[in-house]
């Protein structure tokens, strides 16, 4: 991965037409990346979002949307922490605004619980969430099978509302949105100068990334408005995440499984596991089952690439492979992708200037 300093946005000269930027993918990463590019490069490029699927039919719509980071083994911790901090700061400001309800962003407090003391290490993000502390003995009485725990307040993004809010912000920033299936990035080279690849698990086929693989996640969305606190078992496999209109119960992590149909046995297992942590869920109603394929790799692919055929070139910025941690870092990686697009615009401007000499 390459990490880049922020560049001042280049101003198109009269000799250089405004660069045409296409962002491919309309899940959380595509929407947030397109928005950040528009914010960082006002009036100096045209931006189009292309996707075959939009909310509510994306992987992001299945996710619980909790800001509790997952660790990427191939990415330095200080980089992951910066991504999370930028994302938390951005969403916290929205949660404190009149936009919070429409955007589906809200604070939620709860507990991360452990059976073994060795698991209860202080995570790298403890000073970014609010009020992080060890659980008290009185709190732990709620979980007799667990000996240790951590209490804190974090943020949750409800979907589809957050994705629809992002779409609305894109339109307000002049971004064009089109439904289109892109089978090969090169097919865009005659229409766009820069292509930003935010296709999630689709990147495995689109760009042939064999390091990318699915981790199947099955969750339940239930009506249980009395559940106000999140509960996350230490390994993160079992969790209860209350949202505005429903509570998400999870989950599964099935590597290399492409199966999108729900499994009834898994549904029962998830429900039983969550009820063991929060017995009142036995009265939950309106149980809906969702399945998503997390786009996983050892590190987020966040880098520039130049595609060329027969003397023609296409500048590409990749931003995909966020796995189970996309919501926790999406604004931070969008920020970095936007800076990479700025570098591409500067490179185009430089080559345009040289061509005039």
mmCIF file of C-alpha atoms in Angstrom:
data_model
loop_
_atom_site.group_PDB
_atom_site.id
_atom_site.type_symbol
_atom_site.label_atom_id
_atom_site.label_comp_id
_atom_site.label_asym_id
_atom_site.label_seq_id
_atom_site.Cartn_x
_atom_site.Cartn_y
_atom_site.Cartn_z
ATOM 1 C CA UNK A 1 0.000 0.000 0.000
ATOM 2 C CA UNK A 2 1.128 3.541 -0.583
ATOM 3 C CA UNK A 3 0.288 6.483 1.616
ATOM 4 C CA UNK A 4 0.212 9.959 0.147
ATOM 5 C CA UNK A 5 0.410 13.510 1.402
ATOM 6 C CA UNK A 6 -2.508 15.797 0.599
ATOM 7 C CA UNK A 7 -1.967 17.880 -2.516
ATOM 8 C CA UNK A 8 -3.609 21.198 -3.265
ATOM 9 C CA UNK A 9 -6.345 20.590 -5.837
ATOM 10 C CA UNK A 10 -5.145 21.647 -9.268
ATOM 11 C CA UNK A 11 -7.181 24.283 -11.056
ATOM 12 C CA UNK A 12 -7.891 23.310 -14.679
ATOM 13 C CA UNK A 13 -6.263 25.699 -17.130
ATOM 14 C CA UNK A 14 -8.154 26.965 -20.174
ATOM 15 C CA UNK A 15 -6.127 24.514 -22.271
ATOM 16 C CA UNK A 16 -7.088 21.540 -20.103
ATOM 17 C CA UNK A 17 -10.663 20.276 -19.925
ATOM 18 C CA UNK A 18 -11.854 19.324 -16.442
ATOM 19 C CA UNK A 19 -10.803 15.719 -15.810
ATOM 20 C CA UNK A 20 -13.601 13.176 -15.958
ATOM 21 C CA UNK A 21 -13.681 10.881 -12.928
ATOM 22 C CA UNK A 22 -15.765 7.694 -12.662
ATOM 23 C CA UNK A 23 -16.297 5.972 -9.321
ATOM 24 C CA UNK A 24 -17.395 2.363 -9.804
ATOM 25 C CA UNK A 25 -19.479 0.849 -6.983
ATOM 26 C CA UNK A 26 -22.321 2.276 -4.893
ATOM 27 C CA UNK A 27 -21.883 0.548 -1.571
ATOM 28 C CA UNK A 28 -20.592 2.399 1.467
ATOM 29 C CA UNK A 29 -17.056 2.726 0.073
ATOM 30 C CA UNK A 30 -18.074 3.928 -3.386
ATOM 31 C CA UNK A 31 -20.561 6.502 -2.102
ATOM 32 C CA UNK A 32 -18.270 7.906 0.591
ATOM 33 C CA UNK A 33 -15.272 7.988 -1.761
ATOM 34 C CA UNK A 34 -17.204 9.817 -4.486
ATOM 35 C CA UNK A 35 -18.417 12.337 -1.912
ATOM 36 C CA UNK A 36 -14.934 13.014 -0.571
ATOM 37 C CA UNK A 37 -13.517 13.441 -4.101
ATOM 38 C CA UNK A 38 -16.258 15.992 -4.789
ATOM 39 C CA UNK A 39 -15.515 17.846 -1.550
ATOM 40 C CA UNK A 40 -11.736 17.901 -2.045
ATOM 41 C CA UNK A 41 -11.865 18.831 -5.736
ATOM 42 C CA UNK A 42 -14.697 21.353 -6.062
ATOM 43 C CA UNK A 43 -15.225 22.616 -9.621
ATOM 44 C CA UNK A 44 -12.047 21.040 -10.970
ATOM 45 C CA UNK A 45 -13.335 17.674 -12.183
ATOM 46 C CA UNK A 46 -16.598 16.067 -13.229
ATOM 47 C CA UNK A 47 -17.576 13.011 -11.181
ATOM 48 C CA UNK A 48 -19.880 10.168 -12.183
ATOM 49 C CA UNK A 49 -20.875 7.230 -9.962
ATOM 50 C CA UNK A 50 -21.488 3.976 -11.841
ATOM 51 C CA UNK A 51 -22.960 0.850 -10.294
ATOM 52 C CA UNK A 52 -25.081 -2.135 -11.183
ATOM 53 C CA UNK A 53 -26.600 -2.211 -7.677
ATOM 54 C CA UNK A 54 -27.686 0.504 -5.263
ATOM 55 C CA UNK A 55 -29.144 0.506 -1.755
ATOM 56 C CA UNK A 56 -30.952 -1.521 -0.467
ATOM 57 C CA UNK A 57 -29.253 -4.206 -2.611
ATOM 58 C CA UNK A 58 -25.626 -3.803 -1.516
ATOM 59 C CA UNK A 59 -23.441 -5.682 0.952
ATOM 60 C CA UNK A 60 -23.378 -2.498 3.050
ATOM 61 C CA UNK A 61 -27.140 -2.781 3.574
ATOM 62 C CA UNK A 62 -26.635 -6.109 5.388
ATOM 63 C CA UNK A 63 -23.906 -4.830 7.715
ATOM 64 C CA UNK A 64 -24.717 -3.719 11.249
ATOM 65 C CA UNK A 65 -22.797 -0.466 10.702
ATOM 66 C CA UNK A 66 -21.120 -0.394 14.125
ATOM 67 C CA UNK A 67 -17.925 1.571 14.623
ATOM 68 C CA UNK A 68 -15.849 -1.131 16.298
ATOM 69 C CA UNK A 69 -12.700 -1.612 14.196
ATOM 70 C CA UNK A 70 -11.455 -4.912 12.853
ATOM 71 C CA UNK A 71 -7.705 -5.305 12.431
ATOM 72 C CA UNK A 72 -6.075 -5.593 8.981
ATOM 73 C CA UNK A 73 -2.903 -7.689 9.397
ATOM 74 C CA UNK A 74 -1.193 -6.091 6.385
ATOM 75 C CA UNK A 75 -1.804 -2.450 7.362
ATOM 76 C CA UNK A 76 0.230 -0.574 10.013
ATOM 77 C CA UNK A 77 -1.789 0.024 13.189
ATOM 78 C CA UNK A 78 -1.099 3.775 13.144
ATOM 79 C CA UNK A 79 -2.686 3.967 9.679
ATOM 80 C CA UNK A 80 -5.733 1.982 10.801
ATOM 81 C CA UNK A 81 -6.073 4.227 13.842
ATOM 82 C CA UNK A 82 -5.950 7.351 11.674
ATOM 83 C CA UNK A 83 -8.646 5.949 9.357
ATOM 84 C CA UNK A 84 -10.860 5.158 12.353
ATOM 85 C CA UNK A 85 -10.281 8.514 14.005
ATOM 86 C CA UNK A 86 -11.189 10.417 10.833
ATOM 87 C CA UNK A 87 -14.319 8.297 10.394
ATOM 88 C CA UNK A 88 -15.408 8.608 14.030
ATOM 89 C CA UNK A 89 -14.868 12.388 14.021
ATOM 90 C CA UNK A 90 -16.859 12.787 10.800
ATOM 91 C CA UNK A 91 -19.808 10.664 11.971
ATOM 92 C CA UNK A 92 -19.792 12.156 15.479
ATOM 93 C CA UNK A 93 -20.305 15.602 13.941
ATOM 94 C CA UNK A 94 -23.263 14.270 11.915
ATOM 95 C CA UNK A 95 -24.731 12.650 15.047
ATOM 96 C CA UNK A 96 -24.589 16.094 16.709
ATOM 97 C CA UNK A 97 -26.406 17.804 13.843
ATOM 98 C CA UNK A 98 -29.971 18.151 12.579
ATOM 99 C CA UNK A 99 -29.020 15.604 9.886
ATOM 100 C CA UNK A 100 -28.574 12.748 12.378
ATOM 101 C CA UNK A 101 -32.033 11.229 12.055
ATOM 102 C CA UNK A 102 -32.122 11.289 8.247
ATOM 103 C CA UNK A 103 -28.551 9.993 8.039
ATOM 104 C CA UNK A 104 -29.280 7.165 10.484
ATOM 105 C CA UNK A 105 -26.272 8.010 12.683
ATOM 106 C CA UNK A 106 -26.565 7.647 16.456
ATOM 107 C CA UNK A 107 -24.518 6.999 19.582
ATOM 108 C CA UNK A 108 -24.924 3.645 21.295
ATOM 109 C CA UNK A 109 -23.407 2.429 24.562
ATOM 110 C CA UNK A 110 -22.707 -1.135 25.559
ATOM 111 C CA UNK A 111 -20.300 -3.867 26.472
ATOM 112 C CA UNK A 112 -17.612 -6.044 24.922
ATOM 113 C CA UNK A 113 -17.333 -9.166 27.075
ATOM 114 C CA UNK A 114 -14.698 -11.883 27.466
ATOM 115 C CA UNK A 115 -14.481 -15.343 29.015
ATOM 116 C CA UNK A 116 -10.663 -15.305 29.281
ATOM 117 C CA UNK A 117 -8.709 -12.417 30.862
ATOM 118 C CA UNK A 118 -5.993 -12.788 28.206
ATOM 119 C CA UNK A 119 -8.495 -11.720 25.526
ATOM 120 C CA UNK A 120 -9.386 -8.470 27.280
ATOM 121 C CA UNK A 121 -6.473 -6.386 25.969
ATOM 122 C CA UNK A 122 -6.992 -2.662 25.565
ATOM 123 C CA UNK A 123 -7.580 -2.144 21.808
ATOM 124 C CA UNK A 124 -5.737 0.452 19.723
ATOM 125 C CA UNK A 125 -8.958 2.457 19.292
ATOM 126 C CA UNK A 126 -9.828 2.770 22.997
ATOM 127 C CA UNK A 127 -8.988 6.490 23.133
ATOM 128 C CA UNK A 128 -11.180 7.327 20.109
ATOM 129 C CA UNK A 129 -14.507 5.860 21.235
ATOM 130 C CA UNK A 130 -16.177 7.590 24.175
ATOM 131 C CA UNK A 131 -15.749 6.647 27.845
ATOM 132 C CA UNK A 132 -13.777 3.428 27.351
ATOM 133 C CA UNK A 133 -13.269 1.622 30.694
ATOM 134 C CA UNK A 134 -13.208 -1.845 32.259
ATOM 135 C CA UNK A 135 -16.633 -3.160 33.210
ATOM 136 C CA UNK A 136 -17.533 -3.105 36.888
ATOM 137 C CA UNK A 137 -18.287 -6.237 38.897
ATOM 138 C CA UNK A 138 -21.927 -5.151 39.049
ATOM 139 C CA UNK A 139 -22.138 -4.878 35.256
ATOM 140 C CA UNK A 140 -20.514 -8.277 34.798
ATOM 141 C CA UNK A 141 -23.300 -9.866 36.860
ATOM 142 C CA UNK A 142 -25.425 -9.539 33.730
ATOM 143 C CA UNK A 143 -23.076 -11.986 31.975
ATOM 144 C CA UNK A 144 -22.351 -14.892 34.348
ATOM 145 C CA UNK A 145 -20.398 -16.832 31.691
ATOM 146 C CA UNK A 146 -17.935 -13.966 31.205
ATOM 147 C CA UNK A 147 -15.241 -12.827 33.629
ATOM 148 C CA UNK A 148 -14.035 -9.577 32.044
ATOM 149 C CA UNK A 149 -15.410 -6.828 29.876
ATOM 150 C CA UNK A 150 -15.067 -3.335 28.484
ATOM 151 C CA UNK A 151 -17.723 -0.627 28.424
ATOM 152 C CA UNK A 152 -17.776 2.240 25.948
ATOM 153 C CA UNK A 153 -19.956 4.391 23.710
ATOM 154 C CA UNK A 154 -19.529 4.327 19.950
ATOM 155 C CA UNK A 155 -21.474 5.218 16.808
ATOM 156 C CA UNK A 156 -23.782 3.196 14.599
ATOM 157 C CA UNK A 157 -24.779 3.861 10.981
ATOM 158 C CA UNK A 158 -28.204 2.493 10.098
ATOM 159 C CA UNK A 159 -28.594 1.340 6.508
ATOM 160 C CA UNK A 160 -30.258 2.001 4.108
ATOM 161 C CA UNK A 161 -30.706 5.527 5.665
ATOM 162 C CA UNK A 162 -26.981 6.364 5.725
ATOM 163 C CA UNK A 163 -26.425 5.164 2.153
ATOM 164 C CA UNK A 164 -29.448 7.148 0.930
ATOM 165 C CA UNK A 165 -28.157 10.218 2.787
ATOM 166 C CA UNK A 166 -24.783 9.830 1.071
ATOM 167 C CA UNK A 167 -26.536 9.584 -2.323
ATOM 168 C CA UNK A 168 -28.415 12.793 -1.540
ATOM 169 C CA UNK A 169 -25.157 14.550 -0.601
ATOM 170 C CA UNK A 170 -23.561 13.368 -3.863
ATOM 171 C CA UNK A 171 -26.363 14.871 -5.938
ATOM 172 C CA UNK A 172 -26.081 18.134 -3.977
ATOM 173 C CA UNK A 173 -22.377 18.190 -4.885
ATOM 174 C CA UNK A 174 -23.090 17.764 -8.590
ATOM 175 C CA UNK A 175 -22.136 14.090 -8.904
ATOM 176 C CA UNK A 176 -23.928 12.217 -11.693
ATOM 177 C CA UNK A 177 -25.280 8.781 -10.737
ATOM 178 C CA UNK A 178 -25.935 6.101 -13.363
ATOM 179 C CA UNK A 179 -26.926 2.431 -13.241
ATOM 180 C CA UNK A 180 -24.346 0.510 -15.257
ATOM 181 C CA UNK A 181 -22.597 -2.824 -15.061
ATOM 182 C CA UNK A 182 -18.867 -2.434 -15.625
ATOM 183 C CA UNK A 183 -17.295 -5.691 -16.813
ATOM 184 C CA UNK A 184 -13.799 -4.309 -17.419
ATOM 185 C CA UNK A 185 -12.298 -1.024 -16.197
ATOM 186 C CA UNK A 186 -10.715 -0.467 -19.601
ATOM 187 C CA UNK A 187 -14.161 -0.126 -21.199
ATOM 188 C CA UNK A 188 -14.329 3.276 -19.466
ATOM 189 C CA UNK A 189 -11.082 4.659 -20.929
ATOM 190 C CA UNK A 190 -12.704 6.598 -23.790
ATOM 191 C CA UNK A 191 -15.260 8.249 -21.498
ATOM 192 C CA UNK A 192 -13.227 8.976 -18.352
ATOM 193 C CA UNK A 193 -9.705 10.078 -17.481
ATOM 194 C CA UNK A 194 -9.616 8.575 -13.965
ATOM 195 C CA UNK A 195 -11.492 5.532 -12.662
ATOM 196 C CA UNK A 196 -11.879 4.805 -8.948
ATOM 197 C CA UNK A 197 -12.510 1.132 -8.220
ATOM 198 C CA UNK A 198 -14.764 0.678 -5.166
ATOM 199 C CA UNK A 199 -16.376 -2.600 -6.232
ATOM 200 C CA UNK A 200 -15.858 -4.603 -3.032
ATOM 201 C CA UNK A 201 -16.039 -8.346 -3.607
ATOM 202 C CA UNK A 202 -16.687 -7.626 -7.307
ATOM 203 C CA UNK A 203 -13.043 -6.598 -7.669
ATOM 204 C CA UNK A 204 -12.022 -10.252 -7.586
ATOM 205 C CA UNK A 205 -13.505 -10.722 -11.045
ATOM 206 C CA UNK A 206 -13.260 -7.129 -12.283
ATOM 207 C CA UNK A 207 -9.494 -6.756 -11.756
ATOM 208 C CA UNK A 208 -8.556 -10.387 -11.070
ATOM 209 C CA UNK A 209 -7.482 -9.836 -7.467
ATOM 210 C CA UNK A 210 -6.871 -13.340 -6.132
ATOM 211 C CA UNK A 211 -5.937 -11.942 -2.700
ATOM 212 C CA UNK A 212 -9.575 -10.915 -2.283
ATOM 213 C CA UNK A 213 -12.001 -13.478 -0.898
ATOM 214 C CA UNK A 214 -15.516 -13.473 0.583
ATOM 215 C CA UNK A 215 -16.301 -13.980 4.242
ATOM 216 C CA UNK A 216 -19.989 -14.828 4.355
ATOM 217 C CA UNK A 217 -21.984 -13.082 7.040
ATOM 218 C CA UNK A 218 -25.522 -14.037 8.018
ATOM 219 C CA UNK A 219 -27.423 -11.746 10.391
ATOM 220 C CA UNK A 220 -30.928 -11.337 11.769
ATOM 221 C CA UNK A 221 -32.763 -8.014 11.899
ATOM 222 C CA UNK A 222 -35.402 -8.132 14.644
ATOM 223 C CA UNK A 223 -37.924 -5.837 16.295
ATOM 224 C CA UNK A 224 -36.914 -5.511 19.957
ATOM 225 C CA UNK A 225 -37.142 -1.795 20.829
ATOM 226 C CA UNK A 226 -36.470 -2.422 24.521
ATOM 227 C CA UNK A 227 -32.866 -3.448 23.745
ATOM 228 C CA UNK A 228 -30.853 -0.233 24.068
ATOM 229 C CA UNK A 229 -27.258 -1.402 24.722
ATOM 230 C CA UNK A 230 -24.958 -3.243 22.347
ATOM 231 C CA UNK A 231 -23.376 -6.520 23.468
ATOM 232 C CA UNK A 232 -20.374 -7.979 21.665
ATOM 233 C CA UNK A 233 -18.829 -11.284 22.659
ATOM 234 C CA UNK A 234 -15.046 -10.994 22.770
ATOM 235 C CA UNK A 235 -14.288 -12.769 19.498
ATOM 236 C CA UNK A 236 -16.871 -10.635 17.713
ATOM 237 C CA UNK A 237 -18.733 -13.651 16.368
ATOM 238 C CA UNK A 238 -21.823 -13.121 18.533
ATOM 239 C CA UNK A 239 -23.242 -9.624 18.798
ATOM 240 C CA UNK A 240 -26.368 -7.610 19.482
ATOM 241 C CA UNK A 241 -26.381 -4.158 17.899
ATOM 242 C CA UNK A 242 -29.475 -1.983 18.439
ATOM 243 C CA UNK A 243 -30.387 0.441 15.676
ATOM 244 C CA UNK A 244 -33.101 3.029 15.264
ATOM 245 C CA UNK A 245 -35.743 0.695 13.800
ATOM 246 C CA UNK A 246 -34.346 -2.790 14.381
ATOM 247 C CA UNK A 247 -31.729 -4.752 16.303
ATOM 248 C CA UNK A 248 -29.055 -6.649 14.351
ATOM 249 C CA UNK A 249 -28.161 -10.087 15.727
ATOM 250 C CA UNK A 250 -25.080 -11.909 14.487
ATOM 251 C CA UNK A 251 -23.313 -13.560 13.192
ATOM 252 C CA UNK A 252 -21.123 -15.798 11.054
ATOM 253 C CA UNK A 253 -17.685 -15.637 9.424
ATOM 254 C CA UNK A 254 -17.557 -18.248 6.659
ATOM 255 C CA UNK A 255 -14.383 -17.858 4.597
ATOM 256 C CA UNK A 256 -14.579 -18.491 0.848
ATOM 257 C CA UNK A 257 -18.354 -19.052 0.952
ATOM 258 C CA UNK A 258 -20.238 -17.354 -1.894
ATOM 259 C CA UNK A 259 -23.677 -18.586 -0.776
ATOM 260 C CA UNK A 260 -26.194 -15.723 -0.573
ATOM 261 C CA UNK A 261 -29.195 -17.796 0.490
ATOM 262 C CA UNK A 262 -29.957 -17.872 4.246
ATOM 263 C CA UNK A 263 -29.316 -21.077 6.171
ATOM 264 C CA UNK A 264 -32.168 -21.964 8.614
ATOM 265 C CA UNK A 265 -29.822 -23.844 10.958
ATOM 266 C CA UNK A 266 -27.537 -20.809 11.130
ATOM 267 C CA UNK A 267 -30.528 -18.578 11.855
ATOM 268 C CA UNK A 268 -31.462 -20.702 14.862
ATOM 269 C CA UNK A 269 -27.853 -20.820 16.066
ATOM 270 C CA UNK A 270 -27.467 -17.019 15.886
ATOM 271 C CA UNK A 271 -30.777 -16.473 17.670
ATOM 272 C CA UNK A 272 -29.896 -18.949 20.435
ATOM 273 C CA UNK A 273 -26.433 -17.430 20.954
ATOM 274 C CA UNK A 274 -27.841 -13.911 21.210
ATOM 275 C CA UNK A 275 -30.639 -15.009 23.557
ATOM 276 C CA UNK A 276 -28.026 -16.541 25.864
ATOM 277 C CA UNK A 277 -26.509 -13.040 26.220
ATOM 278 C CA UNK A 278 -29.815 -11.147 26.259
ATOM 279 C CA UNK A 279 -32.710 -13.484 27.242
ATOM 280 C CA UNK A 280 -35.350 -10.827 26.550
ATOM 281 C CA UNK A 281 -34.694 -11.310 22.830
ATOM 282 C CA UNK A 282 -36.813 -14.459 23.017
ATOM 283 C CA UNK A 283 -39.781 -12.076 22.669
ATOM 284 C CA UNK A 284 -38.323 -10.375 19.569
ATOM 285 C CA UNK A 285 -40.654 -10.101 16.586
ATOM 286 C CA UNK A 286 -40.479 -9.591 12.828
ATOM 287 C CA UNK A 287 -37.301 -11.636 12.369
ATOM 288 C CA UNK A 288 -35.679 -11.010 8.964
ATOM 289 C CA UNK A 289 -32.598 -12.868 7.748
ATOM 290 C CA UNK A 290 -29.897 -11.143 5.660
ATOM 291 C CA UNK A 291 -26.714 -12.451 4.033
ATOM 292 C CA UNK A 292 -23.710 -10.464 2.782
ATOM 293 C CA UNK A 293 -20.266 -11.294 1.432
ATOM 294 C CA UNK A 294 -17.554 -9.249 3.147
ATOM 295 C CA UNK A 295 -14.771 -8.314 0.665
ATOM 296 C CA UNK A 296 -11.724 -9.480 2.610
ATOM 297 C CA UNK A 297 -7.952 -9.396 2.108
ATOM 298 C CA UNK A 298 -4.956 -8.897 4.402
ATOM 299 C CA UNK A 299 -5.072 -5.128 3.807
ATOM 300 C CA UNK A 300 -7.333 -2.635 2.105
ATOM 301 C CA UNK A 301 -6.148 -2.090 -1.462
ATOM 302 C CA UNK A 302 -5.676 1.659 -1.589
ATOM 303 C CA UNK A 303 -3.316 2.587 -4.415
ATOM 304 C CA UNK A 304 -2.860 4.092 -7.867
ATOM 305 C CA UNK A 305 -2.381 2.082 -11.033
ATOM 306 C CA UNK A 306 -1.924 3.007 -14.700
ATOM 307 C CA UNK A 307 -3.636 0.779 -17.260
ATOM 308 C CA UNK A 308 -2.381 1.057 -20.844
ATOM 309 C CA UNK A 309 -3.262 -0.458 -24.181
ATOM 310 C CA UNK A 310 -1.844 0.540 -27.539
ATOM 311 C CA UNK A 311 -0.465 3.829 -26.320
ATOM 312 C CA UNK A 312 -3.684 4.841 -24.538
ATOM 313 C CA UNK A 313 -3.638 5.155 -20.756
ATOM 314 C CA UNK A 314 -6.234 5.070 -17.993
ATOM 315 C CA UNK A 315 -5.435 6.237 -14.460
ATOM 316 C CA UNK A 316 -7.009 4.024 -11.781
ATOM 317 C CA UNK A 317 -7.335 4.429 -8.018
ATOM 318 C CA UNK A 318 -8.293 1.294 -6.079
ATOM 319 C CA UNK A 319 -10.184 1.451 -2.771
ATOM 320 C CA UNK A 320 -11.604 -1.948 -1.810
ATOM 321 C CA UNK A 321 -11.075 -4.961 0.448
ATOM 322 C CA UNK A 322 -12.426 -3.520 3.708
ATOM 323 C CA UNK A 323 -13.776 -6.856 4.951
ATOM 324 C CA UNK A 324 -15.875 -6.646 8.107
ATOM 325 C CA UNK A 325 -14.436 -3.259 9.071
ATOM 326 C CA UNK A 326 -15.705 -0.964 6.327
ATOM 327 C CA UNK A 327 -17.996 1.208 8.415
ATOM 328 C CA UNK A 328 -15.257 1.865 10.973
ATOM 329 C CA UNK A 329 -12.773 3.232 8.433
ATOM 330 C CA UNK A 330 -14.803 4.298 5.388
ATOM 331 C CA UNK A 331 -14.300 8.059 5.725
ATOM 332 C CA UNK A 332 -10.582 7.663 6.431
ATOM 333 C CA UNK A 333 -9.986 5.503 3.357
ATOM 334 C CA UNK A 334 -12.187 7.822 1.257
ATOM 335 C CA UNK A 335 -9.941 10.692 2.352
ATOM 336 C CA UNK A 336 -6.854 8.824 1.202
ATOM 337 C CA UNK A 337 -8.465 7.768 -2.085
ATOM 338 C CA UNK A 338 -9.434 11.402 -2.746
ATOM 339 C CA UNK A 339 -5.797 12.430 -2.274
ATOM 340 C CA UNK A 340 -4.724 9.762 -4.771
ATOM 341 C CA UNK A 341 -7.251 11.166 -7.257
ATOM 342 C CA UNK A 342 -5.701 14.611 -6.703
ATOM 343 C CA UNK A 343 -2.329 13.125 -7.636
ATOM 344 C CA UNK A 344 -3.865 11.676 -10.799
ATOM 345 C CA UNK A 345 -5.359 15.065 -11.713
ATOM 346 C CA UNK A 346 -1.957 16.684 -11.160
ATOM 347 C CA UNK A 347 -0.342 14.036 -13.392
ATOM 348 C CA UNK A 348 -2.921 14.693 -16.128
ATOM 349 C CA UNK A 349 -2.342 18.427 -15.833
ATOM 350 C CA UNK A 350 1.418 17.887 -16.069
ATOM 351 C CA UNK A 351 1.166 15.686 -19.167
ATOM 352 C CA UNK A 352 -1.256 18.167 -20.761
ATOM 353 C CA UNK A 353 1.178 21.014 -20.155
ATOM 354 C CA UNK A 354 4.095 19.020 -21.594
ATOM 355 C CA UNK A 355 2.022 18.157 -24.675
ATOM 356 C CA UNK A 356 1.615 21.871 -25.373
ATOM 357 C CA UNK A 357 5.387 22.501 -25.377
#
